[in-house]
JSON list of C-alpha atoms and ligand atoms in Angstrom, two decimals:
[
{"chain": "L", "resi": 112, "resn": "MET", "atom": "CA", "xyz": [-11.68, -145.57, 41.69]},
{"chain": "L", "resi": 113, "resn": "ILE", "atom": "CA", "xyz": [-8.44, -145.00, 43.02]},
{"chain": "L", "resi": 114, "resn": "ARG", "atom": "CA", "xyz": [-5.61, -147.39, 41.85]},
{"chain": "L", "resi": 115, "resn": "LEU", "atom": "CA", "xyz": [-1.89, -145.75, 43.01]},
{"chain": "L", "resi": 116, "resn": "ILE", "atom": "CA", "xyz": [1.53, -147.40, 42.57]},
{"chain": "L", "resi": 117, "resn": "LEU", "atom": "CA", "xyz": [3.46, -145.57, 44.76]},
{"chain": "L", "resi": 118, "resn": "LEU", "atom": "CA", "xyz": [7.07, -145.91, 43.43]},
{"chain": "L", "resi": 119, "resn": "GLY", "atom": "CA", "xyz": [10.50, -143.95, 44.97]},
{"chain": "L", "resi": 120, "resn": "PRO", "atom": "CA", "xyz": [13.66, -144.91, 46.48]},
{"chain": "L", "resi": 121, "resn": "PRO", "atom": "CA", "xyz": [14.06, -146.24, 50.15]},
{"chain": "L", "resi": 122, "resn": "GLY", "atom": "CA", "xyz": [13.37, -143.64, 52.79]},
{"chain": "L", "resi": 123, "resn": "ALA", "atom": "CA", "xyz": [11.38, -141.62, 50.25]},
{"chain": "L", "resi": 124, "resn": "GLY", "atom": "CA", "xyz": [8.46, -141.79, 52.28]},
{"chain": "L", "resi": 125, "resn": "LYS", "atom": "CA", "xyz": [6.26, -144.63, 50.47]},
{"chain": "L", "resi": 126, "resn": "GLY", "atom": "CA", "xyz": [5.04, -146.54, 53.45]},
{"chain": "L", "resi": 127, "resn": "THR", "atom": "CA", "xyz": [3.87, -143.36, 55.10]},
{"chain": "L", "resi": 128, "resn": "GLN", "atom": "CA", "xyz": [1.87, -141.52, 52.63]},
{"chain": "L", "resi": 129, "resn": "ALA", "atom": "CA", "xyz": [0.40, -144.85, 51.66]},
{"chain": "L", "resi": 130, "resn": "ALA", "atom": "CA", "xyz": [-0.87, -145.68, 54.90]},
{"chain": "L", "resi": 131, "resn": "ARG", "atom": "CA", "xyz": [-2.28, -142.12, 55.08]},
{"chain": "L", "resi": 132, "resn": "LEU", "atom": "CA", "xyz": [-3.88, -142.22, 51.74]},
{"chain": "L", "resi": 133, "resn": "ALA", "atom": "CA", "xyz": [-5.19, -145.54, 52.13]},
{"chain": "L", "resi": 134, "resn": "THR", "atom": "CA", "xyz": [-6.79, -144.62, 55.77]},
{"chain": "L", "resi": 135, "resn": "GLU", "atom": "CA", "xyz": [-8.61, -141.42, 53.67]},
{"chain": "L", "resi": 136, "resn": "LEU", "atom": "CA", "xyz": [-9.84, -143.39, 51.02]},
{"chain": "L", "resi": 137, "resn": "GLY", "atom": "CA", "xyz": [-11.09, -146.25, 52.26]},
{"chain": "L", "resi": 138, "resn": "ILE", "atom": "CA", "xyz": [-8.93, -148.88, 50.39]},
{"chain": "L", "resi": 139, "resn": "PRO", "atom": "CA", "xyz": [-6.05, -151.14, 51.20]},
{"chain": "L", "resi": 140, "resn": "HIS", "atom": "CA", "xyz": [-2.48, -150.08, 51.22]},
{"chain": "L", "resi": 141, "resn": "ILE", "atom": "CA", "xyz": [-0.33, -152.96, 50.07]},
{"chain": "L", "resi": 142, "resn": "SER", "atom": "CA", "xyz": [2.99, -153.04, 51.38]},
{"chain": "L", "resi": 143, "resn": "THR", "atom": "CA", "xyz": [4.53, -155.89, 50.04]},
{"chain": "L", "resi": 144, "resn": "GLY", "atom": "CA", "xyz": [7.60, -155.55, 52.35]},
{"chain": "L", "resi": 145, "resn": "VAL", "atom": "CA", "xyz": [4.79, -155.77, 54.92]},
{"chain": "L", "resi": 146, "resn": "ILE", "atom": "CA", "xyz": [3.83, -158.58, 54.12]},
{"chain": "L", "resi": 147, "resn": "LEU", "atom": "CA", "xyz": [6.94, -160.77, 53.84]},
{"chain": "L", "resi": 148, "resn": "ARG", "atom": "CA", "xyz": [8.10, -158.81, 57.49]},
{"chain": "L", "resi": 149, "resn": "ASP", "atom": "CA", "xyz": [4.82, -160.50, 58.79]},
{"chain": "L", "resi": 150, "resn": "ALA", "atom": "CA", "xyz": [5.74, -163.97, 57.06]},
{"chain": "L", "resi": 151, "resn": "ALA", "atom": "CA", "xyz": [9.41, -163.77, 58.95]},
{"chain": "L", "resi": 152, "resn": "ARG", "atom": "CA", "xyz": [7.87, -162.68, 62.27]},
{"chain": "L", "resi": 153, "resn": "ALA", "atom": "CA", "xyz": [5.32, -165.55, 61.83]},
{"chain": "L", "resi": 154, "resn": "GLY", "atom": "CA", "xyz": [8.19, -167.83, 60.77]},
{"chain": "L", "resi": 155, "resn": "THR", "atom": "CA", "xyz": [6.92, -169.29, 57.97]},
{"chain": "L", "resi": 156, "resn": "GLU", "atom": "CA", "xyz": [9.09, -171.17, 55.14]},
{"chain": "L", "resi": 157, "resn": "LEU", "atom": "CA", "xyz": [8.50, -167.98, 53.04]},
{"chain": "L", "resi": 158, "resn": "GLY", "atom": "CA", "xyz": [9.35, -165.64, 55.86]},
{"chain": "L", "resi": 159, "resn": "ARG", "atom": "CA", "xyz": [12.65, -167.30, 56.88]},
{"chain": "L", "resi": 160, "resn": "LYS", "atom": "CA", "xyz": [13.84, -167.27, 53.18]},
{"chain": "L", "resi": 161, "resn": "ALA", "atom": "CA", "xyz": [12.55, -163.78, 52.44]},
{"chain": "L", "resi": 162, "resn": "LYS", "atom": "CA", "xyz": [14.32, -162.18, 55.64]},
{"chain": "L", "resi": 163, "resn": "GLU", "atom": "CA", "xyz": [17.66, -163.79, 54.73]},
{"chain": "L", "resi": 164, "resn": "ILE", "atom": "CA", "xyz": [17.36, -161.87, 51.81]},
{"chain": "L", "resi": 165, "resn": "MET", "atom": "CA", "xyz": [15.48, -158.50, 53.43]},
{"chain": "L", "resi": 166, "resn": "ASP", "atom": "CA", "xyz": [18.81, -158.73, 55.62]},
{"chain": "L", "resi": 167, "resn": "CYS", "atom": "CA", "xyz": [20.85, -158.17, 52.66]},
{"chain": "L", "resi": 168, "resn": "GLY", "atom": "CA", "xyz": [19.31, -155.86, 51.00]},
{"chain": "L", "resi": 169, "resn": "HIS", "atom": "CA", "xyz": [18.58, -157.64, 48.34]},
{"chain": "L", "resi": 170, "resn": "LEU", "atom": "CA", "xyz": [15.20, -158.63, 46.04]},
{"chain": "L", "resi": 171, "resn": "VAL", "atom": "CA", "xyz": [13.33, -161.97, 46.75]},
{"chain": "L", "resi": 172, "resn": "GLY", "atom": "CA", "xyz": [12.42, -163.52, 43.64]},
{"chain": "L", "resi": 173, "resn": "ASP", "atom": "CA", "xyz": [9.97, -162.12, 41.47]},
{"chain": "L", "resi": 174, "resn": "ASP", "atom": "CA", "xyz": [8.08, -165.30, 41.48]},
{"chain": "L", "resi": 175, "resn": "VAL", "atom": "CA", "xyz": [7.66, -165.61, 44.73]},
{"chain": "L", "resi": 176, "resn": "MET", "atom": "CA", "xyz": [6.51, -161.59, 44.73]},
{"chain": "L", "resi": 177, "resn": "LEU", "atom": "CA", "xyz": [4.36, -162.27, 41.80]},
{"chain": "L", "resi": 178, "resn": "GLY", "atom": "CA", "xyz": [2.66, -165.49, 43.62]},
{"chain": "L", "resi": 179, "resn": "ILE", "atom": "CA", "xyz": [1.96, -162.98, 46.88]},
{"chain": "L", "resi": 180, "resn": "ILE", "atom": "CA", "xyz": [0.50, -160.03, 44.99]},
{"chain": "L", "resi": 181, "resn": "ARG", "atom": "CA", "xyz": [-2.02, -162.32, 42.55]},
{"chain": "L", "resi": 182, "resn": "GLU", "atom": "CA", "xyz": [-3.20, -163.53, 46.05]},
{"chain": "L", "resi": 183, "resn": "ARG", "atom": "CA", "xyz": [-3.26, -160.53, 47.71]},
{"chain": "L", "resi": 184, "resn": "LEU", "atom": "CA", "xyz": [-5.21, -158.48, 44.69]},
{"chain": "L", "resi": 185, "resn": "ALA", "atom": "CA", "xyz": [-7.53, -161.28, 44.36]},
{"chain": "L", "resi": 186, "resn": "GLU", "atom": "CA", "xyz": [-9.00, -160.73, 47.46]},
{"chain": "L", "resi": 187, "resn": "ASP", "atom": "CA", "xyz": [-12.27, -158.83, 47.99]},
{"chain": "L", "resi": 188, "resn": "ASP", "atom": "CA", "xyz": [-11.42, -155.67, 49.58]},
{"chain": "L", "resi": 189, "resn": "CYS", "atom": "CA", "xyz": [-9.22, -154.80, 46.75]},
{"chain": "L", "resi": 190, "resn": "GLY", "atom": "CA", "xyz": [-12.48, -154.12, 44.29]},
{"chain": "L", "resi": 191, "resn": "ARG", "atom": "CA", "xyz": [-13.05, -150.77, 45.06]},
{"chain": "L", "resi": 192, "resn": "GLY", "atom": "CA", "xyz": [-9.27, -149.80, 44.34]},
{"chain": "L", "resi": 193, "resn": "PHE", "atom": "CA", "xyz": [-5.68, -150.20, 46.42]},
{"chain": "L", "resi": 194, "resn": "ILE", "atom": "CA", "xyz": [-2.59, -148.36, 47.05]},
{"chain": "L", "resi": 195, "resn": "LEU", "atom": "CA", "xyz": [0.83, -150.69, 46.42]},
{"chain": "L", "resi": 196, "resn": "ASP", "atom": "CA", "xyz": [3.53, -149.64, 47.93]},
{"chain": "L", "resi": 197, "resn": "GLY", "atom": "CA", "xyz": [6.74, -151.83, 47.16]},
{"chain": "L", "resi": 198, "resn": "PHE", "atom": "CA", "xyz": [5.41, -153.51, 44.05]},
{"chain": "L", "resi": 199, "resn": "PRO", "atom": "CA", "xyz": [6.34, -153.62, 41.14]},
{"chain": "L", "resi": 200, "resn": "ARG", "atom": "CA", "xyz": [10.20, -153.12, 41.99]},
{"chain": "L", "resi": 201, "resn": "THR", "atom": "CA", "xyz": [11.41, -154.68, 38.78]},
{"chain": "L", "resi": 202, "resn": "ILE", "atom": "CA", "xyz": [10.37, -154.44, 35.08]},
{"chain": "L", "resi": 203, "resn": "PRO", "atom": "CA", "xyz": [9.19, -158.36, 35.01]},
{"chain": "L", "resi": 204, "resn": "GLN", "atom": "CA", "xyz": [7.03, -157.51, 38.17]},
{"chain": "L", "resi": 205, "resn": "ALA", "atom": "CA", "xyz": [5.81, -154.39, 36.25]},
{"chain": "L", "resi": 206, "resn": "GLU", "atom": "CA", "xyz": [4.56, -156.49, 32.94]},
{"chain": "L", "resi": 207, "resn": "ALA", "atom": "CA", "xyz": [3.33, -159.34, 35.14]},
{"chain": "L", "resi": 208, "resn": "LEU", "atom": "CA", "xyz": [1.15, -156.39, 37.43]},
{"chain": "L", "resi": 209, "resn": "ASP", "atom": "CA", "xyz": [0.25, -155.25, 33.81]},
{"chain": "L", "resi": 210, "resn": "GLY", "atom": "CA", "xyz": [-0.86, -158.68, 32.89]},
{"chain": "L", "resi": 211, "resn": "LEU", "atom": "CA", "xyz": [-2.72, -159.19, 35.80]},
{"chain": "L", "resi": 212, "resn": "LEU", "atom": "CA", "xyz": [-4.69, -155.82, 35.75]},
{"chain": "L", "resi": 213, "resn": "ASP", "atom": "CA", "xyz": [-5.44, -156.51, 31.84]},
{"chain": "L", "resi": 214, "resn": "GLU", "atom": "CA", "xyz": [-6.99, -160.17, 32.64]},
{"chain": "L", "resi": 215, "resn": "ALA", "atom": "CA", "xyz": [-9.79, -157.82, 35.28]},
{"chain": "L", "resi": 216, "resn": "GLU", "atom": "CA", "xyz": [-9.73, -155.12, 32.79]},
{"chain": "L", "resi": 217, "resn": "THR", "atom": "CA", "xyz": [-8.20, -152.53, 35.76]},
{"chain": "L", "resi": 218, "resn": "PRO", "atom": "CA", "xyz": [-5.12, -150.80, 34.51]},
{"chain": "L", "resi": 219, "resn": "PRO", "atom": "CA", "xyz": [-3.59, -148.54, 37.37]},
{"chain": "L", "resi": 220, "resn": "LEU", "atom": "CA", "xyz": [-4.98, -145.16, 37.18]},
{"chain": "L", "resi": 221, "resn": "ALA", "atom": "CA", "xyz": [-1.78, -143.29, 38.61]},
{"chain": "L", "resi": 222, "resn": "VAL", "atom": "CA", "xyz": [1.77, -143.67, 38.93]},
{"chain": "L", "resi": 223, "resn": "ALA", "atom": "CA", "xyz": [3.33, -141.24, 41.65]},
{"chain": "L", "resi": 224, "resn": "ASN", "atom": "CA", "xyz": [7.07, -141.20, 42.01]},
{"chain": "L", "resi": 225, "resn": "LEU", "atom": "CA", "xyz": [8.37, -139.66, 45.53]},
{"chain": "L", "resi": 226, "resn": "GLU", "atom": "CA", "xyz": [11.53, -137.47, 44.86]},
{"chain": "L", "resi": 227, "resn": "LEU", "atom": "CA", "xyz": [13.74, -136.96, 47.16]},
{"chain": "L", "resi": 228, "resn": "ASP", "atom": "CA", "xyz": [18.06, -136.73, 46.93]},
{"chain": "L", "resi": 229, "resn": "GLU", "atom": "CA", "xyz": [20.23, -138.94, 48.53]},
{"chain": "L", "resi": 230, "resn": "ASP", "atom": "CA", "xyz": [21.59, -137.07, 51.26]},
{"chain": "L", "resi": 231, "resn": "GLU", "atom": "CA", "xyz": [17.66, -136.49, 52.65]},
{"chain": "L", "resi": 232, "resn": "LEU", "atom": "CA", "xyz": [16.90, -140.31, 52.11]},
{"chain": "L", "resi": 233, "resn": "ARG", "atom": "CA", "xyz": [20.12, -141.33, 54.36]},
{"chain": "L", "resi": 234, "resn": "GLN", "atom": "CA", "xyz": [19.14, -139.02, 57.30]},
{"chain": "L", "resi": 235, "resn": "ARG", "atom": "CA", "xyz": [15.42, -140.28, 56.79]},
{"chain": "L", "resi": 236, "resn": "ILE", "atom": "CA", "xyz": [16.64, -143.73, 57.02]},
{"chain": "L", "resi": 237, "resn": "ALA", "atom": "CA", "xyz": [19.15, -143.00, 59.85]},
{"chain": "L", "resi": 238, "resn": "GLY", "atom": "CA", "xyz": [16.07, -141.30, 61.74]},
{"chain": "L", "resi": 239, "resn": "ARG", "atom": "CA", "xyz": [14.09, -144.55, 61.31]},
{"chain": "L", "resi": 240, "resn": "ARG", "atom": "CA", "xyz": [16.60, -146.66, 62.53]},
{"chain": "L", "resi": 241, "resn": "GLY", "atom": "CA", "xyz": [15.82, -146.17, 66.16]},
{"chain": "L", "resi": 242, "resn": "GLU", "atom": "CA", "xyz": [12.27, -145.89, 65.63]},
{"chain": "L", "resi": 243, "resn": "ASP", "atom": "CA", "xyz": [11.02, -148.68, 63.75]},
{"chain": "L", "resi": 244, "resn": "GLN", "atom": "CA", "xyz": [13.79, -151.32, 64.40]},
{"chain": "L", "resi": 245, "resn": "ARG", "atom": "CA", "xyz": [13.66, -152.74, 60.77]},
{"chain": "L", "resi": 246, "resn": "SER", "atom": "CA", "xyz": [16.71, -155.48, 60.15]},
{"chain": "L", "resi": 247, "resn": "ASP", "atom": "CA", "xyz": [17.28, -154.13, 57.03]},
{"chain": "L", "resi": 248, "resn": "ASP", "atom": "CA", "xyz": [17.74, -150.32, 58.24]},
{"chain": "L", "resi": 249, "resn": "SER", "atom": "CA", "xyz": [21.34, -150.88, 58.85]},
{"chain": "L", "resi": 250, "resn": "GLU", "atom": "CA", "xyz": [24.18, -148.88, 57.16]},
{"chain": "L", "resi": 251, "resn": "GLU", "atom": "CA", "xyz": [25.53, -151.72, 55.00]},
{"chain": "L", "resi": 252, "resn": "THR", "atom": "CA", "xyz": [22.16, -152.79, 54.19]},
{"chain": "L", "resi": 253, "resn": "MET", "atom": "CA", "xyz": [20.87, -149.47, 53.21]},
{"chain": "L", "resi": 254, "resn": "LEU", "atom": "CA", "xyz": [23.60, -149.09, 50.66]},
{"chain": "L", "resi": 255, "resn": "ASN", "atom": "CA", "xyz": [22.55, -152.22, 49.01]},
{"chain": "L", "resi": 256, "resn": "ARG", "atom": "CA", "xyz": [19.00, -151.07, 48.53]},
{"chain": "L", "resi": 257, "resn": "PHE", "atom": "CA", "xyz": [20.25, -147.84, 47.16]},
{"chain": "L", "resi": 258, "resn": "HIS", "atom": "CA", "xyz": [22.12, -150.21, 44.83]},
{"chain": "L", "resi": 259, "resn": "VAL", "atom": "CA", "xyz": [19.50, -152.29, 44.58]},
{"chain": "L", "resi": 260, "resn": "TYR", "atom": "CA", "xyz": [16.90, -149.35, 43.87]},
{"chain": "L", "resi": 261, "resn": "GLN", "atom": "CA", "xyz": [18.83, -147.38, 41.31]},
{"chain": "L", "resi": 262, "resn": "LYS", "atom": "CA", "xyz": [19.85, -151.13, 39.11]},
{"chain": "L", "resi": 263, "resn": "GLN", "atom": "CA", "xyz": [16.57, -152.87, 39.18]},
{"chain": "L", "resi": 264, "resn": "THR", "atom": "CA", "xyz": [13.62, -150.07, 39.68]},
{"chain": "L", "resi": 265, "resn": "GLU", "atom": "CA", "xyz": [14.93, -146.91, 38.60]},
{"chain": "L", "resi": 266, "resn": "PRO", "atom": "CA", "xyz": [14.26, -148.49, 35.13]},
{"chain": "L", "resi": 267, "resn": "LEU", "atom": "CA", "xyz": [10.24, -148.20, 35.95]},
{"chain": "L", "resi": 268, "resn": "LEU", "atom": "CA", "xyz": [10.33, -144.59, 35.95]},
{"chain": "L", "resi": 269, "resn": "ASP", "atom": "CA", "xyz": [10.94, -145.18, 32.19]},
{"chain": "L", "resi": 270, "resn": "TYR", "atom": "CA", "xyz": [8.57, -148.44, 31.76]},
{"chain": "L", "resi": 271, "resn": "TYR", "atom": "CA", "xyz": [5.47, -146.33, 33.12]},
{"chain": "L", "resi": 272, "resn": "ARG", "atom": "CA", "xyz": [6.89, -142.71, 31.69]},
{"chain": "L", "resi": 273, "resn": "ASP", "atom": "CA", "xyz": [3.40, -142.40, 29.72]},
{"chain": "L", "resi": 274, "resn": "ARG", "atom": "CA", "xyz": [1.39, -142.27, 33.44]},
{"chain": "L", "resi": 275, "resn": "VAL", "atom": "CA", "xyz": [4.22, -141.62, 35.91]},
{"chain": "L", "resi": 276, "resn": "SER", "atom": "CA", "xyz": [4.04, -138.20, 37.82]},
{"chain": "L", "resi": 277, "resn": "ALA", "atom": "CA", "xyz": [7.08, -137.02, 40.20]},
{"chain": "L", "resi": 278, "resn": "ILE", "atom": "CA", "xyz": [5.84, -136.19, 43.58]},
{"chain": "L", "resi": 279, "resn": "ASP", "atom": "CA", "xyz": [8.23, -134.14, 45.69]},
{"chain": "L", "resi": 280, "resn": "GLY", "atom": "CA", "xyz": [8.86, -135.90, 48.66]},
{"chain": "L", "resi": 281, "resn": "ARG", "atom": "CA", "xyz": [10.86, -133.17, 50.74]},
{"chain": "L", "resi": 282, "resn": "GLY", "atom": "CA", "xyz": [8.89, -131.11, 53.77]},
{"chain": "L", "resi": 283, "resn": "THR", "atom": "CA", "xyz": [6.01, -132.35, 56.33]},
{"chain": "L", "resi": 284, "resn": "VAL", "atom": "CA", "xyz": [4.18, -135.31, 56.15]},
{"chain": "L", "resi": 285, "resn": "ASP", "atom": "CA", "xyz": [1.46, -133.48, 55.58]},
{"chain": "L", "resi": 286, "resn": "THR", "atom": "CA", "xyz": [2.61, -131.59, 52.71]},
{"chain": "L", "resi": 287, "resn": "VAL", "atom": "CA", "xyz": [3.79, -134.24, 50.31]},
{"chain": "L", "resi": 288, "resn": "PHE", "atom": "CA", "xyz": [0.29, -135.69, 51.40]},
{"chain": "L", "resi": 289, "resn": "GLU", "atom": "CA", "xyz": [-1.31, -132.77, 50.12]},
{"chain": "L", "resi": 290, "resn": "ARG", "atom": "CA", "xyz": [0.58, -133.07, 47.18]},
{"chain": "L", "resi": 291, "resn": "LEU", "atom": "CA", "xyz": [-0.27, -136.77, 46.47]},
{"chain": "L", "resi": 292, "resn": "THR", "atom": "CA", "xyz": [-3.99, -136.19, 47.07]},
{"chain": "L", "resi": 293, "resn": "SER", "atom": "CA", "xyz": [-3.75, -133.45, 44.29]},
{"chain": "L", "resi": 294, "resn": "LEU", "atom": "CA", "xyz": [-2.17, -135.70, 41.72]},
{"chain": "L", "resi": 295, "resn": "LEU", "atom": "CA", "xyz": [-4.97, -138.17, 42.44]},
{"chain": "L", "resi": 296, "resn": "ALA", "atom": "CA", "xyz": [-7.47, -135.56, 41.90]},
{"chain": "L", "resi": 297, "resn": "SER", "atom": "CA", "xyz": [-6.38, -134.60, 39.02]},
{"chain": "L", "resi": 298, "resn": "THR", "atom": "CA", "xyz": [-6.27, -138.54, 38.01]},
{"chain": "L", "resi": 299, "resn": "GLU", "atom": "CA", "xyz": [-9.52, -139.18, 38.91]},
{"chain": "L", "resi": 300, "resn": "GLU", "atom": "CA", "xyz": [-11.06, -135.76, 36.61]},
{"chain": "L", "resi": 301, "resn": "ARG", "atom": "CA", "xyz": [-9.58, -136.89, 33.81]},
{"chain": "L", "resi": 302, "resn": "ALA", "atom": "CA", "xyz": [-10.46, -140.68, 33.81]},
{"chain": "B", "resi": 474, "resn": "AMP", "atom": "P1", "xyz": [10.38, -152.26, 51.99]},
{"chain": "B", "resi": 474, "resn": "AMP", "atom": "O1", "xyz": [9.62, -152.66, 52.90]},
{"chain": "B", "resi": 474, "resn": "AMP", "atom": "O2", "xyz": [9.06, -152.27, 50.28]},
{"chain": "B", "resi": 474, "resn": "AMP", "atom": "O3", "xyz": [11.37, -151.33, 52.02]},
{"chain": "B", "resi": 474, "resn": "AMP", "atom": "O4", "xyz": [10.70, -153.90, 51.39]},
{"chain": "B", "resi": 474, "resn": "AMP", "atom": "C1", "xyz": [11.55, -154.10, 52.08]},
{"chain": "B", "resi": 474, "resn": "AMP", "atom": "C2", "xyz": [12.37, -155.45, 51.53]},
{"chain": "B", "resi": 474, "resn": "AMP", "atom": "O5", "xyz": [11.37, -156.22, 51.37]},
{"chain": "B", "resi": 474, "resn": "AMP", "atom": "C3", "xyz": [13.23, -155.44, 50.12]},
{"chain": "B", "resi": 474, "resn": "AMP", "atom": "O6", "xyz": [14.33, -154.39, 50.81]},
{"chain": "B", "resi": 474, "resn": "AMP", "atom": "C4", "xyz": [13.48, -156.53, 49.48]},
{"chain": "B", "resi": 474, "resn": "AMP", "atom": "O7", "xyz": [14.53, -156.98, 49.68]},
{"chain": "B", "resi": 474, "resn": "AMP", "atom": "C5", "xyz": [11.95, -156.99, 49.98]},
{"chain": "B", "resi": 474, "resn": "AMP", "atom": "N1", "xyz": [10.87, -156.74, 49.03]},
{"chain": "B", "resi": 474, "resn": "AMP", "atom": "C6", "xyz": [9.56, -156.16, 49.47]},
{"chain": "B", "resi": 474, "resn": "AMP", "atom": "N2", "xyz": [9.17, -155.70, 48.19]},
{"chain": "B", "resi": 474, "resn": "AMP", "atom": "C7", "xyz": [10.01, -156.74, 47.04]},
{"chain": "B", "resi": 474, "resn": "AMP", "atom": "C8", "xyz": [9.36, -156.71, 45.89]},
{"chain": "B", "resi": 474, "resn": "AMP", "atom": "N3", "xyz": [8.38, -156.09, 44.86]},
{"chain": "B", "resi": 474, "resn": "AMP", "atom": "N4", "xyz": [10.41, -157.84, 45.18]},
{"chain": "B", "resi": 474, "resn": "AMP", "atom": "C9", "xyz": [11.14, -158.25, 45.39]},
{"chain": "B", "resi": 474, "resn": "AMP", "atom": "N5", "xyz": [11.20, -157.51, 46.91]},
{"chain": "B", "resi": 474, "resn": "AMP", "atom": "C10", "xyz": [10.70, -157.24, 47.65]}
]
């Protein structure tokens, strides 16, 4: 069973790779960003509040995010594994996730960090501006998102140091996908 946490800065390709892996493996792709954007589009109270925060490039509060992830992981389709994209994003979220998974005796098997240098990240986000119409891909919000990533999310690499694998995020979608699938194959062999 594959349980993967996909880490990496904004623009590294987490969403693209997570979606593809999920299709290939037949397990859910859980993107907290997508959940929040869907809520924003639906105009729920959570969605309206989250949109304001997302549009500034800040993080939605840990309590809210934990409520969302707890509910999502309790759904039946997660019983066969899952790919987490965009969660956890802070140390408290990672600690809470450990607690959730421990309760069900399902520690995450793999943590992959998609690595890409800052110039490439900027280029990819600039490219995405035309395609995805994400209101948080503007220049100003993007700078905030990088800053927030460095301050709040990068410390997760140390938190997960005993199980994180660095994945080179350069190259085509196919190349990066190959790197991820070989990592998962070797993780499964070890399990
Ligand atoms: P993403 O699609 O993963 O880049 O997420 C887009 C935005 O949603 C982020 O910039 C945050 O404002 C919010 N968000 C997504 N996941 C989380 C999370 N785990 N914790 C806090 N905020 C989040």
